[in-house]
Short mmCIF file of C-alpha atoms in Angstrom, two decimals:
data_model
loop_
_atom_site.label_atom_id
_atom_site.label_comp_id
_atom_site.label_asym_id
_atom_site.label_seq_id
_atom_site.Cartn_x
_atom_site.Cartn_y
_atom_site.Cartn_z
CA UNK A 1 0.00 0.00 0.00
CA UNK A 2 1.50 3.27 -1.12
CA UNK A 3 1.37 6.53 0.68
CA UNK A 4 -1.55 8.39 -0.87
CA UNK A 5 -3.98 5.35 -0.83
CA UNK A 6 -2.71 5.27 3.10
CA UNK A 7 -2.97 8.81 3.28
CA UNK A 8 -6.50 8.79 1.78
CA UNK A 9 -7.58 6.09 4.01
CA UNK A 10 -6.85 8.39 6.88
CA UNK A 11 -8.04 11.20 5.59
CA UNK A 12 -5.03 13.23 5.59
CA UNK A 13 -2.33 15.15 3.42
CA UNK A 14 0.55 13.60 3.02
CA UNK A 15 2.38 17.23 3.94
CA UNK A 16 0.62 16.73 7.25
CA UNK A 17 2.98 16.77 10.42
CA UNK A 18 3.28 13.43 12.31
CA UNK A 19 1.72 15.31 15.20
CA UNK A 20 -1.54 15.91 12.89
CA UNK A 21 -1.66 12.69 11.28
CA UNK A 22 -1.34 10.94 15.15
CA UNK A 23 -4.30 12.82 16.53
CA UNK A 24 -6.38 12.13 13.41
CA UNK A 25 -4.95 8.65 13.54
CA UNK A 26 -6.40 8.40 17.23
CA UNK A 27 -9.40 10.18 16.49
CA UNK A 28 -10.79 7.27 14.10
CA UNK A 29 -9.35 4.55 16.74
CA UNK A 30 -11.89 5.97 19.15
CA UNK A 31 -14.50 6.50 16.17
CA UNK A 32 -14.26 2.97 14.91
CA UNK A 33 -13.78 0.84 17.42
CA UNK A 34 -15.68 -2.30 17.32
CA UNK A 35 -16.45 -2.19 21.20
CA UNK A 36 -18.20 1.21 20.87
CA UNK A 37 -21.16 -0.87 18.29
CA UNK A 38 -21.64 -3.70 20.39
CA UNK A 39 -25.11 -3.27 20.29
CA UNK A 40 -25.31 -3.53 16.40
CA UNK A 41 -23.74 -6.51 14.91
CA UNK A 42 -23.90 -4.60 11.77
CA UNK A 43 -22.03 -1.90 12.87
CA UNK A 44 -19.64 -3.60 14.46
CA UNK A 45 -18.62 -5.97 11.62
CA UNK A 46 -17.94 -2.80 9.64
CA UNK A 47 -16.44 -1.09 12.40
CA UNK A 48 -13.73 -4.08 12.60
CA UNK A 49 -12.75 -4.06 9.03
CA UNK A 50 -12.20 -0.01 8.95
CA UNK A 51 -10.43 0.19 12.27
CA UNK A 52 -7.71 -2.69 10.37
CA UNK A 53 -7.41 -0.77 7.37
CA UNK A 54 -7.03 2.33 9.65
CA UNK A 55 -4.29 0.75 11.55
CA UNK A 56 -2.46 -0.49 8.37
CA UNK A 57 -2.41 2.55 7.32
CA UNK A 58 -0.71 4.21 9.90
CA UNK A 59 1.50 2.01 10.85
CA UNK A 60 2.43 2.20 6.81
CA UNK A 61 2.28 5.51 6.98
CA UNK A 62 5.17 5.60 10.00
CA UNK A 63 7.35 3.06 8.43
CA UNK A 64 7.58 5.29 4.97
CA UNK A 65 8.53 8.42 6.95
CA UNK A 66 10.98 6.91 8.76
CA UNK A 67 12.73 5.08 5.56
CA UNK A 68 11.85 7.97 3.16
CA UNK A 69 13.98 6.16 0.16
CA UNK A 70 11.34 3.04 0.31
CA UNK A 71 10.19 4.44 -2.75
CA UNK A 72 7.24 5.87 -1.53
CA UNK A 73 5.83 2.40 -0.05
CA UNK A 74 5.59 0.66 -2.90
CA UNK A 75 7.09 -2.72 -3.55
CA UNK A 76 10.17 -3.47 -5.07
CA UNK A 77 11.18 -6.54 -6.79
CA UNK A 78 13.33 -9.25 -5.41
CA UNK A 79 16.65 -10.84 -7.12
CA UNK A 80 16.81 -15.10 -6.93
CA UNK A 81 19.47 -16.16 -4.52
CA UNK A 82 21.88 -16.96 -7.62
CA UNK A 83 21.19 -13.05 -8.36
CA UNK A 84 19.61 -14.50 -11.73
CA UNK A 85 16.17 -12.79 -12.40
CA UNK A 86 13.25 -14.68 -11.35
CA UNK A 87 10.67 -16.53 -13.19
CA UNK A 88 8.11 -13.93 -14.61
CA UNK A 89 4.60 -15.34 -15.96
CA UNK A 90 3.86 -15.22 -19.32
CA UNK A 91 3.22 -11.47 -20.28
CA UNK A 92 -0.27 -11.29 -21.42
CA UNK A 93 -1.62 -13.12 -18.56
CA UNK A 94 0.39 -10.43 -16.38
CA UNK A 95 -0.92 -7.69 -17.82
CA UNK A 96 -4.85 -9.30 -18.05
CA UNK A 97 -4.43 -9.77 -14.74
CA UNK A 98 -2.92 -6.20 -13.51
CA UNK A 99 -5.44 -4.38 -15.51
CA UNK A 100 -8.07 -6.60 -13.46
CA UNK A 101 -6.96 -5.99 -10.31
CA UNK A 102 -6.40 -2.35 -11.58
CA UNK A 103 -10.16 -2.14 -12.57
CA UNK A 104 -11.26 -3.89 -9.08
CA UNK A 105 -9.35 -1.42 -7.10
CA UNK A 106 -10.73 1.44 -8.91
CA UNK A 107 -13.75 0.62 -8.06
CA UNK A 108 -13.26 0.34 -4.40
CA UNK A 109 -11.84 3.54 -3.89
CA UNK A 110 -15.03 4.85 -5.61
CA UNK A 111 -16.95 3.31 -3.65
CA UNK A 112 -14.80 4.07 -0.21
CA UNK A 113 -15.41 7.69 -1.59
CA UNK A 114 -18.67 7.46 -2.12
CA UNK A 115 -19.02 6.64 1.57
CA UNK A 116 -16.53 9.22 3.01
CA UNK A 117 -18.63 11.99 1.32
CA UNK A 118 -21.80 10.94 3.26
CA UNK A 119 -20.03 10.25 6.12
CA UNK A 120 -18.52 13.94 5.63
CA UNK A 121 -22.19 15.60 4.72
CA UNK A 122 -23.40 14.12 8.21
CA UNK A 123 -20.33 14.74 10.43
CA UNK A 124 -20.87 18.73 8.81
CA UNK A 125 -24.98 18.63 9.36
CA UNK A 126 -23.69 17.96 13.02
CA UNK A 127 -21.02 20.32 13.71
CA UNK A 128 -18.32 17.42 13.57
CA UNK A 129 -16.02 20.21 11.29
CA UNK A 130 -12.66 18.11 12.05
CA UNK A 131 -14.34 14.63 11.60
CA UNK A 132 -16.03 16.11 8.46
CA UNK A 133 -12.54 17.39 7.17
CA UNK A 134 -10.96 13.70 7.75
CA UNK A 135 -13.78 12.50 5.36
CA UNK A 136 -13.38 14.67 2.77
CA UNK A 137 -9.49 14.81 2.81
CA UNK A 138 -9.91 10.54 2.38
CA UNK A 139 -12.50 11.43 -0.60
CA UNK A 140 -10.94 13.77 -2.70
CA UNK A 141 -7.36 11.89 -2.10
CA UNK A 142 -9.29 8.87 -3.79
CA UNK A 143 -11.52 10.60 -6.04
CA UNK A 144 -9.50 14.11 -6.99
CA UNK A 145 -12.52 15.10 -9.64
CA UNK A 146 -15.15 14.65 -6.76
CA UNK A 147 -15.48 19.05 -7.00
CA UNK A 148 -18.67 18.36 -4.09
CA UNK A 149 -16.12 17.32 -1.72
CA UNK A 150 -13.47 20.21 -2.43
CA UNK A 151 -16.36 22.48 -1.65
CA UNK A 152 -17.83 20.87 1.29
CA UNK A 153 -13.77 20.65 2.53
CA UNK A 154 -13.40 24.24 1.81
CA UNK A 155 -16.25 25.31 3.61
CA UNK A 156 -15.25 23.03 6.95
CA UNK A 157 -12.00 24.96 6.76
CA UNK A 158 -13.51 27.99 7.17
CA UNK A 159 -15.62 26.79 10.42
CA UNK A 160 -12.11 25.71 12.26
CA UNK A 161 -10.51 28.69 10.96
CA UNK A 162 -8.32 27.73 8.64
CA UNK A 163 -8.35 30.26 5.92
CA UNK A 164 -5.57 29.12 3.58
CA UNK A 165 -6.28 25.35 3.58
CA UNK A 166 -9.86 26.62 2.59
CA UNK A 167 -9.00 28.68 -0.06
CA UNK A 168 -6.93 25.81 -1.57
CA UNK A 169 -10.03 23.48 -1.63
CA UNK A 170 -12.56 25.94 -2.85
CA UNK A 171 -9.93 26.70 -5.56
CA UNK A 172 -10.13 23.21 -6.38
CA UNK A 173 -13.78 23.07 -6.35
CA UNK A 174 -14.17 26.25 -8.39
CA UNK A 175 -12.25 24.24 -10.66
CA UNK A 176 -14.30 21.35 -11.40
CA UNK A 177 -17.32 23.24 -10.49
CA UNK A 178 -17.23 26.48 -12.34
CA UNK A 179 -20.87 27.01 -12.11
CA UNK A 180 -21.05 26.67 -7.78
CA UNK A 181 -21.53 30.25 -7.09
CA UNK A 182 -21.37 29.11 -3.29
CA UNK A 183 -17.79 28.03 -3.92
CA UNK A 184 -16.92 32.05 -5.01
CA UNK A 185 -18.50 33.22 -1.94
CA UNK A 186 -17.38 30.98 0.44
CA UNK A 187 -13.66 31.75 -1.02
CA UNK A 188 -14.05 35.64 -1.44
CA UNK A 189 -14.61 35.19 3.01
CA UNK A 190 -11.88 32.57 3.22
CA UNK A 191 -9.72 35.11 0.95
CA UNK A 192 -10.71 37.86 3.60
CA UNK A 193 -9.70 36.09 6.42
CA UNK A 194 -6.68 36.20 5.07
CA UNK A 195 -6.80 40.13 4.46
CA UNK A 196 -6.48 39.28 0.71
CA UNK A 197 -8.39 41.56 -1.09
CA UNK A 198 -7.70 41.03 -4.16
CA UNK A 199 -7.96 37.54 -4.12
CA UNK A 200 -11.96 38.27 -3.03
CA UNK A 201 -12.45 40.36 -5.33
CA UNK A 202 -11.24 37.78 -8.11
CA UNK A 203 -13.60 35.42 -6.49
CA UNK A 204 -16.74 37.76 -7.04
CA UNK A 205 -15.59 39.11 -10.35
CA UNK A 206 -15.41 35.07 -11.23
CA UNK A 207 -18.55 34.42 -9.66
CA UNK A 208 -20.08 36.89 -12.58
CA UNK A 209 -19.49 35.01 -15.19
CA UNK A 210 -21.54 32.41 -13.73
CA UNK A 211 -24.38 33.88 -11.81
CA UNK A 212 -26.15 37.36 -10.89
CA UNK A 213 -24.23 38.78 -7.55
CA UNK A 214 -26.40 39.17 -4.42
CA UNK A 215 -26.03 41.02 -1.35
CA UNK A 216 -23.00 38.97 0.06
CA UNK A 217 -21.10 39.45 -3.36
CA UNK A 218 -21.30 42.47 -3.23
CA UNK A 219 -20.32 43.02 0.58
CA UNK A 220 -17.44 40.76 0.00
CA UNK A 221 -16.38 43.24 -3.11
CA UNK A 222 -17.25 46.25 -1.45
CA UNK A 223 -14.80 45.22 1.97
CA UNK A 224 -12.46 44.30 -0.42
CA UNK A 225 -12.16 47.62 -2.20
CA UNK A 226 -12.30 48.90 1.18
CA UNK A 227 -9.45 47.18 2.16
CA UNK A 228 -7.51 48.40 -1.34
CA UNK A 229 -8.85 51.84 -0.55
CA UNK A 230 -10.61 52.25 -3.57
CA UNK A 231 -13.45 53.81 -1.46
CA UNK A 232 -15.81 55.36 -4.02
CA UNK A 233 -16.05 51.51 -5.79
CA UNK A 234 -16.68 50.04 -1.90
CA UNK A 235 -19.10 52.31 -1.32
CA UNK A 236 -21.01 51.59 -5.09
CA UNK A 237 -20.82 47.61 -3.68
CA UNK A 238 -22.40 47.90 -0.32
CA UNK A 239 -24.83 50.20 -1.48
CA UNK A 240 -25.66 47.25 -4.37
CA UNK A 241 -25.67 45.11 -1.55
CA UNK A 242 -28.34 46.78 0.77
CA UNK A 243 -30.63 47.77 -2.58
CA UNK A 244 -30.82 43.61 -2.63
CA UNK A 245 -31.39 42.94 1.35
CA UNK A 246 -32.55 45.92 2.77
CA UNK A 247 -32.33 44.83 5.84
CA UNK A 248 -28.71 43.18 5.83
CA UNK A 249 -26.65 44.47 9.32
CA UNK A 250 -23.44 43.75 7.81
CA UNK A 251 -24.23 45.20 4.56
CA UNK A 252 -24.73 48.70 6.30
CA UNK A 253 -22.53 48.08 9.02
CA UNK A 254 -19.72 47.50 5.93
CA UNK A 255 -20.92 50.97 4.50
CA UNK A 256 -20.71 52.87 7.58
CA UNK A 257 -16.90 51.45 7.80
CA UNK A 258 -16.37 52.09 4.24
CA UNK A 259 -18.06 55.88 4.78
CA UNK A 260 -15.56 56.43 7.82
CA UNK A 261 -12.79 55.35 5.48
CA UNK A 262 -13.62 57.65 3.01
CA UNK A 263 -13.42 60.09 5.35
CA UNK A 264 -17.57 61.13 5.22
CA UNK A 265 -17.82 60.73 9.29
CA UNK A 266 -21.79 62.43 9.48
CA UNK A 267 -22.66 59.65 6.16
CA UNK A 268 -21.05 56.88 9.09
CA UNK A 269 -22.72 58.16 11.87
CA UNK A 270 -26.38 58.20 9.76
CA UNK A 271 -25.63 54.97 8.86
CA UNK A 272 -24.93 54.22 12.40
CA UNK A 273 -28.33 55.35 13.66
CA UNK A 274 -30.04 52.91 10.78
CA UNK A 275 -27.69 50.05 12.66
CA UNK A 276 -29.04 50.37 15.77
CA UNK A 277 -32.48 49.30 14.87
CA UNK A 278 -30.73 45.99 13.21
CA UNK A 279 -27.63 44.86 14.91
CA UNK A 280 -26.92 46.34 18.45
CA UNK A 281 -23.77 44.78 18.41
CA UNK A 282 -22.33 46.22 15.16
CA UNK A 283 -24.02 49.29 15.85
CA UNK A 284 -21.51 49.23 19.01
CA UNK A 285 -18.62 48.46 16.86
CA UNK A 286 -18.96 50.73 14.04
CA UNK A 287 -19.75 53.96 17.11
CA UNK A 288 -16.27 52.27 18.19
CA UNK A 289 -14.84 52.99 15.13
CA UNK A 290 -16.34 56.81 14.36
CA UNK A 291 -14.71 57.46 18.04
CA UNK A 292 -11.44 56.22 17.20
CA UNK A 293 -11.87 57.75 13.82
CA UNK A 294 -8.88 61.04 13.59
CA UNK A 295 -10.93 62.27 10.35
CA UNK A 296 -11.79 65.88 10.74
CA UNK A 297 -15.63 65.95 9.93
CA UNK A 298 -16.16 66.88 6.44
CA UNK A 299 -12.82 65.69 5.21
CA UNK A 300 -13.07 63.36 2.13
CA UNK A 301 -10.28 60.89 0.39
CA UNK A 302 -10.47 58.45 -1.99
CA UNK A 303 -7.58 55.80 -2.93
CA UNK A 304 -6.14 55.00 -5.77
#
């Protein structure tokens, strides 16, 4: 067994640390142990065939990171004791046979990723973000065109703040899926996480080609040309963005930061009284902000 099939069996990158690929190790030990499904026979029989392959694979996993020149786990072939070569079957029965066994195990890892993806959907309906990311990192290591589970991996990133691994996977996803305008969203926030502005405001200028913006587009576009201080285009955005929901806190919150910016500090504090009356909270933060504002009243700049 060679390091990405042990790898996917896991559920983890082979660029993991040991310390990473331990704990997720453990964490399926204590998932998949046949003692915890005593009471279903079911269960149990398919909890004692995962937790072997689980264990093979780690302990596979170990023994090719501490010999790294075992050419990446896999196999290699044997001289006779007379260091004459040995006997090799005939070769089209060798290569029937290896592009059976190459078909049969094809179809197992489609079917083993079949099953992580559910697995991963419920483990995400239930808040189980790392055990969700273990299933998704097994399905798209045996299925790499499986653009569902780059999305659904990119979006469990983003709920155990992990920005960057999440913008890799919703790259992916974007990919395969050109038409998921969830996938530009959800990467335009991962992007801003990062305080990468223009890499949000690639998502949502991507995300037109594909499908009309709505109001979190265009609050994603609009913090992002905040963040660029191109102020006059962030304040076009969020203004797009409460024309389409009204009644959006963050959409006028976004405006009021993008008014202070420009340096319009009565436009930020109208737009503060309209917050109060939807978002106390924000309303707080952005009156945090006007305070801490050193704009003179009146002034007005605009970036590049």
């Amino acid at each position: 067994m060679d390091l990405d099939r042990c790898c996917a069996l896991l559920g983890v990158s082979s660029e993991d640390s040991d310390e990473e690929i331990k704990r997720t190790y453990r964490n399926l030990v204590r998932e998949w142990h046949p003692d915890r499904h005593q009471g279903d026979p079911g269960k149990q029989s398919k909890a004692e065939v995962r937790i072997k392959e689980i264990n093979v694979a780690y302990e596979r996993i170990q023994a090719i990171r501490q010999n790294p020149h075992s050419s990446n786990g896999h196999s290699r072939p044997q001289a006779a004791p007379n260091g004459s070569r040995p006997p090799q079957p005939a070769g089209k029965r060798t290569a029937a046979n290896g592009a059976g066994e190459t078909r049969s195990r094809r179809d197992a890892d489609l079917q083993t990723a079949n099953v992580s993806y559910q697995e991963g959907v419920e483990h995400s309906k239930a808040g189980r973000w790392e055990k969700a990311i273990s299933s998704f990192m097994q399905t798209v290591c045996l299925r790499p065109s499986h653009g569902d589970a780059y999305y659904a991996l990119g979006v469990a990133y983003r709920e155990v703040d992990r920005p960057a691994k999440a913008v890799a996977a919703l790259k992916q996803a974007i990919r395969l899926l050109p038409g998921c305008a969830e996938a530009y969203t959800h990467l335009g926030r991962a992007s801003l996480d990062l305080v990468d502005a223009t890499e949000a405001a690639w998502a949502v200028s991507r995300m037109k080609k594909h499908a009309a913006l709505d109001a979190e587009a265009y609050i994603i576009l609009g913090i992002a040309y905040r963040l660029r201080r191109r102020y006059h285009q962030a304040l076009e955005a969020l203004n797009e963005a409460i024309k389409l929901e009204p009644g959006s806190p963050e959409a006028h919150y976004e405006l009021g930061e993008a008014q202070l910016a420009s340096g319009d500090v009565a436009a930020a504090r109208s737009q503060h009284a309209r917050l109060k009356k939807l978002d106390a909270d924000l309303a707080v933060q952005l009156l945090l902000s006007i305070i801490d504002s050193k704009v003179p009243q009146g002034a007005h700049r605009d970036g590049l």
